[in-house]
Amino acid sequence: MSYHINTKCLQAGYDPKNGEPRVVPIVQSTTFKYDSAATLGKLFDLEEDGFFYTRLTNPTLSTVAAKIAELEGGVGAMLTSSGQAASMMSVTNICHAGDHVVCAAAIYGGTFNLFNKSLRELGIEFTFILPDATEEEINAAYKENTKATFIESVSNPSLDVADIETYAKISHAHGVPLIVDNTFPTPINLRPFEWGADIVTHSTTKYMDGHAVAIGGVIVDSGNFDWTNGKFPMFTEPDESYHGVVYTERFGKAAYITKAVTHLMRDYGAQQSPQNAFLLNLGLETLHLRMERHCQNALAVAKFLEANDKIEWVNYPGLESSKYYERAKKYMPDGTCGVISFGVKGSREKAMQFMDSLKLTKLVIHVADCRTCALHPASTTHRQMNDQQLEECGVKPNLIRMSVGIEYIDDIIDDIKQALDKV
Ligand SMILES: *Cc1c(COP(=O)(O)O)cnc(C)c1O
């Protein structure tokens, strides 16, 4: 039986047996008991399925991961302690020192630092691609040692909409997988695997949790990429740390995600806590309802701002004035996300005056919360970037990012109105 994605938000991944808890239980145990040393030995050699230590996985974590895998339409998923950990491991699962990644320039500031500083320091090189790059320019970025392409489906905070199909085509022509950070649209609005992507990541801290209560991330494997094309010996040659297991032979379509759990999570240990996974699951249960309202409210706010003469520009892919309107309609016919950005006319100071006058809308370093919030990236999340880097990732110095919540729409707009009156 195949259910609609809205039903999967509630019920996927967990099917309690007779007398079991109706709600996914929090298994607050780091370890699991077995009757014989031989059974434990088999678990360690990956010959049998089972839980043995929560740093690798545990029943709560694997249940919630299975739900997200179903929402994205993948063969498996791995929860991580944060979105940063998901981005990091999505790349280091296949890239080592001396390898190279082609990456969209319009990405989350934290991901940019992770790649451009920390992973560079570990010997992985990155080429960043501007949002309006042509197919030829993207093609030209690939090298002999390129092992992956990384993009954001809808970028945070610049709201560029990626042409996933084109990126998938180019990526596959070079024999490497396309990794898509799908945090902003969520699988409710966009499922990158349906457009050729191979791996999806999320900061579950954002819409998936949705209530700003639990940091977390996830990596989802489509199962579609051919790891046996000669570029990825980590899947086709024996892993001596597991008695010579060959991931593609033993795990088939789930080679990538199995290696992520058994190798990277074992070694890096950036596991999500069962408590956070439980909270994440509560968020997932209403994700479809919340995304619909986020999109409705954001479009109404965007239209209001666009008609206001104190506003210089409004950027929301759902607006007809957006250069991404057509592309957004193609990939996300039901809406993109609840995040919009705009510039208040005048100086940087006017923008800050507006921010300080908001009442219902709170100033927080967060986005994709059910409560409306706003942020000035140039002075906060992106303050480490110089002007050229800001321009390259599409962040204007007077950009205000507003994450429109699911409150009653008139109250949100009234708050913006009164704040604009004070500018
Ligand atoms: C927030 C965010 C991240 C990082 O996630 P954390 O959970 O904060 O570590 C990665 N990608 C995008 C698009 C984000 O918005």
Coordinates of N, CA and C in Angstrom, one line a residue, residues 32-186:
F32 N 22.7 -2.3 24.1 CA 21.7 -3.3 23.9 C 22.3 -4.7 24.3
K33 N 21.4 -5.5 24.8 CA 21.9 -6.8 25.4 C 21.7 -7.9 24.5
Y34 N 22.7 -8.8 24.4 CA 22.6 -10.0 23.6 C 23.0 -11.2 24.4
D35 N 22.5 -12.4 23.9 CA 22.7 -13.6 24.7 C 24.0 -14.3 24.5
S36 N 24.6 -14.1 23.3 CA 25.8 -14.8 23.0 C 26.9 -13.8 22.4
A37 N 28.1 -14.2 22.6 CA 29.2 -13.4 22.0 C 29.2 -13.6 20.5
A38 N 28.8 -14.7 20.1 CA 28.8 -15.0 18.6 C 27.8 -14.0 17.9
T39 N 26.6 -13.8 18.5 CA 25.7 -12.8 17.9 C 26.3 -11.4 17.8
L40 N 26.9 -11.0 18.9 CA 27.5 -9.7 18.9 C 28.6 -9.6 17.9
G41 N 29.3 -10.7 17.7 CA 30.4 -10.7 16.7 C 29.8 -10.5 15.3
K42 N 28.7 -11.1 15.0 CA 28.1 -11.0 13.7 C 27.6 -9.5 13.5
L43 N 27.1 -8.9 14.6 CA 26.7 -7.5 14.4 C 27.9 -6.7 14.1
F44 N 29.0 -6.9 14.7 CA 30.2 -6.2 14.5 C 30.8 -6.4 13.1
D45 N 30.5 -7.5 12.5 CA 31.0 -7.8 11.1 C 30.0 -7.4 10.1
L46 N 28.9 -6.7 10.6 CA 27.8 -6.3 9.7 C 27.1 -7.5 9.0
E47 N 27.2 -8.7 9.6 CA 26.5 -9.8 9.0 C 25.1 -9.9 9.4
E48 N 24.8 -9.3 10.6 CA 23.4 -9.3 11.0 C 22.9 -7.9 11.4
D49 N 21.7 -7.7 11.2 CA 21.1 -6.4 11.6 C 20.8 -6.4 13.1
G50 N 21.0 -5.2 13.7 CA 20.6 -5.1 15.1 C 21.3 -3.9 15.7
F51 N 20.8 -3.5 16.9 CA 21.3 -2.4 17.6 C 22.4 -2.9 18.5
F52 N 23.5 -2.2 18.6 CA 24.4 -2.5 19.7 C 24.9 -1.3 20.5
Y53 N 25.0 -0.2 19.8 CA 25.5 1.0 20.5 C 24.9 2.2 19.9
T54 N 24.3 3.1 20.7 CA 23.5 4.2 20.1 C 24.4 5.2 19.3
R55 N 25.7 5.2 19.5 CA 26.5 6.1 18.6 C 26.3 5.7 17.2
L56 N 26.1 4.4 16.8 CA 25.8 4.0 15.4 C 24.3 4.2 15.1
T57 N 23.4 3.6 15.8 CA 22.0 3.9 15.7 C 21.3 3.2 16.8
N58 N 20.0 3.5 16.9 CA 19.1 3.0 18.0 C 17.7 3.0 17.5
P59 N 16.8 2.2 18.2 CA 15.4 2.1 17.6 C 14.7 3.4 17.3
T60 N 14.9 4.4 18.2 CA 14.2 5.7 18.0 C 14.8 6.4 16.7
L61 N 16.1 6.4 16.7 CA 16.8 7.1 15.6 C 16.4 6.4 14.2
S62 N 16.5 5.1 14.2 CA 16.3 4.4 12.9 C 14.8 4.5 12.5
T63 N 13.9 4.6 13.4 CA 12.5 4.8 13.1 C 12.2 6.1 12.4
V64 N 12.8 7.2 13.1 CA 12.6 8.5 12.5 C 13.3 8.7 11.2
A65 N 14.5 8.1 11.1 CA 15.2 8.1 9.8 C 14.4 7.4 8.7
A66 N 13.8 6.3 9.1 CA 13.0 5.6 8.1 C 11.9 6.4 7.6
K67 N 11.2 7.2 8.5 CA 10.1 8.1 8.0 C 10.7 9.1 7.0
I68 N 11.8 9.8 7.3 CA 12.3 10.8 6.4 C 12.7 10.2 5.1
A69 N 13.3 9.0 5.1 CA 13.7 8.3 3.9 C 12.4 8.1 3.0
E70 N 11.3 7.7 3.7 CA 10.1 7.5 2.9 C 9.5 8.9 2.4
L71 N 9.6 9.9 3.1 CA 9.2 11.2 2.7 C 9.9 11.7 1.4
E72 N 11.3 11.4 1.4 CA 12.1 11.8 0.3 C 12.1 10.8 -0.8
G73 N 11.6 9.6 -0.5 CA 11.6 8.6 -1.6 C 12.9 7.9 -1.7
G74 N 13.7 7.8 -0.6 CA 15.0 7.2 -0.7 C 15.0 5.8 -0.1
V75 N 16.2 5.1 -0.2 CA 16.3 3.7 0.3 C 16.7 3.7 1.8
G76 N 17.2 4.8 2.3 CA 17.6 4.8 3.7 C 18.1 6.2 4.1
A77 N 18.1 6.4 5.4 CA 18.5 7.7 5.9 C 19.3 7.6 7.2
M78 N 20.1 8.6 7.5 CA 20.8 8.6 8.7 C 20.7 9.9 9.4
L79 N 20.2 9.9 10.7 CA 20.1 11.2 11.4 C 21.4 11.6 11.9
T80 N 21.6 12.9 12.0 CA 22.9 13.4 12.5 C 22.6 14.4 13.6
S81 N 23.7 14.8 14.4 CA 23.5 15.7 15.5 C 23.1 17.1 15.1
S82 N 23.4 17.5 13.8 CA 23.0 18.8 13.3 C 23.0 18.8 11.8
G83 N 22.5 19.9 11.2 CA 22.5 20.0 9.7 C 24.0 20.1 9.3
Q84 N 24.8 20.8 10.1 CA 26.3 20.9 9.7 C 26.9 19.5 9.6
A85 N 26.6 18.6 10.6 CA 27.1 17.3 10.6 C 26.7 16.5 9.4
A86 N 25.4 16.8 9.0 CA 24.9 16.1 7.8 C 25.6 16.5 6.5
S87 N 25.8 17.9 6.4 CA 26.6 18.4 5.2 C 28.0 17.8 5.2
M88 N 28.6 17.8 6.4 CA 30.0 17.4 6.5 C 30.1 15.9 6.1
M89 N 29.2 15.1 6.6 CA 29.4 13.6 6.4 C 28.9 13.3 5.0
S90 N 27.9 14.1 4.4 CA 27.5 13.7 3.1 C 28.6 13.8 2.1
V91 N 29.6 14.7 2.4 CA 30.8 14.9 1.5 C 31.9 14.0 1.9
T92 N 32.2 13.9 3.2 CA 33.4 13.1 3.6 C 33.1 11.6 3.5
N93 N 31.9 11.2 3.3 CA 31.6 9.8 3.0 C 32.2 9.3 1.7
I94 N 32.4 10.3 0.8 CA 33.0 10.0 -0.5 C 34.2 10.8 -1.0
C95 N 34.5 11.8 -0.2 CA 35.7 12.7 -0.6 C 36.8 12.6 0.5
H96 N 38.0 12.4 0.0 CA 39.1 12.4 1.0 C 40.1 13.5 0.5
A97 N 41.2 13.7 1.3 CA 42.2 14.6 1.0 C 42.7 14.4 -0.4
G98 N 42.8 15.5 -1.2 CA 43.2 15.4 -2.6 C 42.0 15.4 -3.6
D99 N 40.7 15.2 -3.0 CA 39.5 15.2 -3.9 C 39.0 16.6 -4.0
H100 N 38.0 16.8 -4.9 CA 37.5 18.1 -5.3 C 36.0 18.0 -5.4
V101 N 35.3 19.1 -5.0 CA 33.8 19.1 -5.0 C 33.4 20.4 -5.8
V102 N 32.4 20.2 -6.7 CA 31.8 21.4 -7.3 C 30.6 21.8 -6.5
C103 N 30.6 23.1 -6.1 CA 29.5 23.5 -5.1 C 28.9 24.8 -5.5
A104 N 27.6 24.9 -5.4 CA 26.9 26.1 -5.7 C 27.4 27.2 -4.7
A105 N 27.6 28.4 -5.2 CA 28.0 29.5 -4.3 C 26.9 29.9 -3.4
A106 N 25.6 29.8 -3.9 CA 24.5 30.2 -3.1 C 24.1 29.1 -2.1
I107 N 24.8 29.1 -1.0 CA 24.5 28.1 0.0 C 24.5 28.8 1.4
Y108 N 24.0 28.1 2.4 CA 24.0 28.5 3.8 C 25.4 28.9 4.2
G109 N 25.5 30.0 5.0 CA 26.8 30.5 5.4 C 27.6 29.5 6.2
G110 N 26.9 28.7 7.0 CA 27.6 27.7 7.8 C 28.2 26.6 7.0
T111 N 27.5 26.3 5.9 CA 28.0 25.2 5.0 C 29.2 25.8 4.2
F112 N 29.1 27.1 3.8 CA 30.3 27.7 3.1 C 31.5 27.7 4.0
N113 N 31.4 28.0 5.3 CA 32.5 27.9 6.2 C 33.1 26.5 6.3
L114 N 32.1 25.6 6.5 CA 32.5 24.2 6.7 C 33.4 23.7 5.5
F115 N 32.9 24.1 4.3 CA 33.6 23.6 3.1 C 34.9 24.4 2.8
N116 N 34.7 25.8 2.9 CA 35.8 26.6 2.4 C 36.9 26.7 3.5
K117 N 36.6 26.4 4.7 CA 37.6 26.5 5.8 C 38.0 25.1 6.3
S118 N 37.0 24.5 7.0 CA 37.4 23.2 7.7 C 37.7 22.1 6.7
L119 N 36.9 21.9 5.7 CA 37.2 20.7 4.8 C 38.4 21.0 3.9
R120 N 38.6 22.3 3.5 CA 39.8 22.7 2.8 C 41.0 22.4 3.6
E121 N 40.9 22.7 5.0 CA 42.1 22.4 5.8 C 42.4 20.9 5.9
L122 N 41.3 20.1 5.6 CA 41.5 18.6 5.6 C 42.0 18.1 4.2
G123 N 42.1 19.1 3.3 CA 42.7 18.7 2.0 C 41.6 18.5 0.9
I124 N 40.4 18.8 1.1 CA 39.3 18.7 0.1 C 39.2 20.1 -0.6
E125 N 39.2 20.1 -1.9 CA 39.1 21.4 -2.6 C 37.7 21.6 -3.1
F126 N 37.3 22.9 -3.2 CA 36.0 23.3 -3.6 C 36.0 24.3 -4.7
T127 N 35.2 24.2 -5.8 CA 35.0 25.3 -6.7 C 33.5 25.7 -6.6
F128 N 33.4 27.0 -6.3 CA 32.0 27.6 -6.1 C 31.4 28.2 -7.4
I129 N 30.2 27.8 -7.7 CA 29.5 28.2 -8.9 C 28.5 29.3 -8.6
L130 N 28.6 30.4 -9.4 CA 27.6 31.5 -9.2 C 26.2 31.0 -9.7
P131 N 25.2 31.6 -9.1 CA 23.8 31.2 -9.4 C 23.4 31.3 -10.9
D132 N 24.0 32.3 -11.6 CA 23.6 32.5 -13.0 C 24.6 31.8 -14.0
A133 N 25.4 30.9 -13.5 CA 26.4 30.3 -14.3 C 25.7 29.5 -15.4
T134 N 26.3 29.5 -16.6 CA 25.8 28.7 -17.7 C 26.2 27.2 -17.5
E135 N 25.5 26.3 -18.3 CA 25.9 24.9 -18.3 C 27.3 24.7 -18.6
E136 N 27.8 25.5 -19.6 CA 29.3 25.4 -20.0 C 30.2 25.7 -18.8
E137 N 29.8 26.8 -18.1 CA 30.6 27.2 -17.0 C 30.6 26.2 -15.9
I138 N 29.5 25.6 -15.6 CA 29.4 24.5 -14.6 C 30.3 23.4 -15.0
N139 N 30.1 22.9 -16.3 CA 30.9 21.8 -16.8 C 32.4 22.0 -16.7
A140 N 32.8 23.3 -16.9 CA 34.2 23.6 -16.9 C 34.8 23.5 -15.5
A141 N 34.0 23.4 -14.5 CA 34.5 23.4 -13.1 C 35.0 22.0 -12.7
Y142 N 34.5 21.0 -13.4 CA 34.9 19.6 -13.0 C 36.3 19.2 -13.4
K143 N 36.9 18.5 -12.5 CA 38.3 18.0 -12.7 C 38.4 16.5 -12.6
E144 N 39.6 16.0 -12.9 CA 39.8 14.6 -12.8 C 39.5 14.1 -11.4
N145 N 39.8 14.9 -10.3 CA 39.6 14.4 -8.9 C 38.3 14.9 -8.3
T146 N 37.3 15.4 -9.2 CA 36.0 15.8 -8.6 C 35.2 14.6 -8.2
K147 N 34.7 14.6 -7.0 CA 34.0 13.4 -6.5 C 32.5 13.7 -6.2
A148 N 32.1 15.0 -6.2 CA 30.7 15.3 -5.9 C 30.3 16.7 -6.3
T149 N 29.0 16.9 -6.4 CA 28.4 18.2 -6.7 C 27.5 18.5 -5.5
F150 N 27.5 19.7 -5.0 CA 26.7 20.0 -3.8 C 25.9 21.3 -4.1
I151 N 24.6 21.3 -3.9 CA 23.8 22.5 -4.1 C 22.7 22.6 -3.1
E152 N 22.1 23.7 -3.0 CA 20.9 23.9 -2.1 C 19.7 24.0 -3.1
S153 N 18.6 23.3 -2.8 CA 17.4 23.4 -3.7 C 16.9 24.8 -3.7
V154 N 16.6 25.4 -2.5 CA 16.3 26.8 -2.4 C 17.3 27.3 -1.3
S155 N 18.1 28.3 -1.7 CA 19.3 28.6 -0.9 C 18.9 29.5 0.3
N156 N 19.6 29.3 1.3 CA 19.4 30.1 2.6 C 20.6 31.1 2.7
P157 N 20.4 32.4 2.7 CA 19.2 33.1 2.7 C 18.8 33.7 1.4
S158 N 19.6 33.5 0.3 CA 19.3 34.3 -0.9 C 18.1 33.8 -1.7
L159 N 17.6 32.6 -1.4 CA 16.4 32.1 -2.0 C 16.6 31.8 -3.5
D160 N 17.8 31.5 -3.9 CA 18.0 31.1 -5.3 C 17.4 29.7 -5.5
V161 N 16.7 29.5 -6.6 CA 16.1 28.1 -6.8 C 17.1 27.4 -7.8
A162 N 17.6 26.3 -7.4 CA 18.6 25.5 -8.2 C 17.8 24.8 -9.3
D163 N 18.5 24.7 -10.5 CA 18.0 23.9 -11.5 C 18.5 22.4 -11.3
I164 N 17.8 21.7 -10.5 CA 18.3 20.4 -10.1 C 18.5 19.4 -11.2
E165 N 17.6 19.5 -12.2 CA 17.7 18.6 -13.3 C 19.0 18.8 -14.1
T166 N 19.3 20.0 -14.3 CA 20.5 20.4 -15.1 C 21.8 20.0 -14.3
Y167 N 21.8 20.3 -13.0 CA 22.9 19.9 -12.2 C 23.1 18.4 -12.1
A168 N 22.0 17.6 -12.1 CA 22.0 16.2 -12.0 C 22.6 15.7 -13.3
K169 N 22.2 16.2 -14.5 CA 22.7 15.8 -15.8 C 24.2 16.0 -15.9
I170 N 24.6 17.2 -15.5 CA 26.1 17.5 -15.6 C 26.9 16.7 -14.7
S171 N 26.4 16.5 -13.4 CA 27.1 15.7 -12.4 C 27.3 14.3 -12.9
H172 N 26.2 13.7 -13.4 CA 26.2 12.3 -13.9 C 27.2 12.2 -15.1
A173 N 27.2 13.2 -16.0 CA 28.1 13.1 -17.1 C 29.6 13.1 -16.7
H174 N 29.8 13.6 -15.5 CA 31.2 13.5 -14.9 C 31.4 12.4 -13.9
G175 N 30.3 11.5 -13.9 CA 30.5 10.3 -13.0 C 30.4 10.5 -11.5
V176 N 29.8 11.7 -11.1 CA 29.8 11.9 -9.7 C 28.3 12.2 -9.2
P177 N 28.0 12.0 -7.9 CA 26.7 12.2 -7.5 C 26.3 13.6 -7.2
L178 N 25.1 13.9 -7.3 CA 24.6 15.2 -6.9 C 24.0 15.2 -5.5
I179 N 24.5 16.0 -4.6 CA 24.0 16.1 -3.2 C 23.2 17.4 -3.1
V180 N 22.0 17.3 -2.6 CA 21.1 18.5 -2.6 C 20.7 18.7 -1.1
D181 N 21.0 19.9 -0.6 CA 20.5 20.3 0.7 C 19.1 20.8 0.5
N182 N 18.1 20.1 1.0 CA 16.7 20.4 0.7 C 16.0 20.9 1.9
T183 N 16.7 21.6 2.7 CA 16.2 22.1 4.0 C 14.9 23.0 3.8
F184 N 15.0 24.0 2.9 CA 14.0 25.0 2.8 C 12.7 24.5 2.2
P185 N 12.6 23.8 1.1 CA 11.3 23.4 0.6 C 10.8 22.2 1.4
T186 N 11.6 21.4 2.0 CA 11.3 20.1 2.6 C 10.7 19.1 1.6

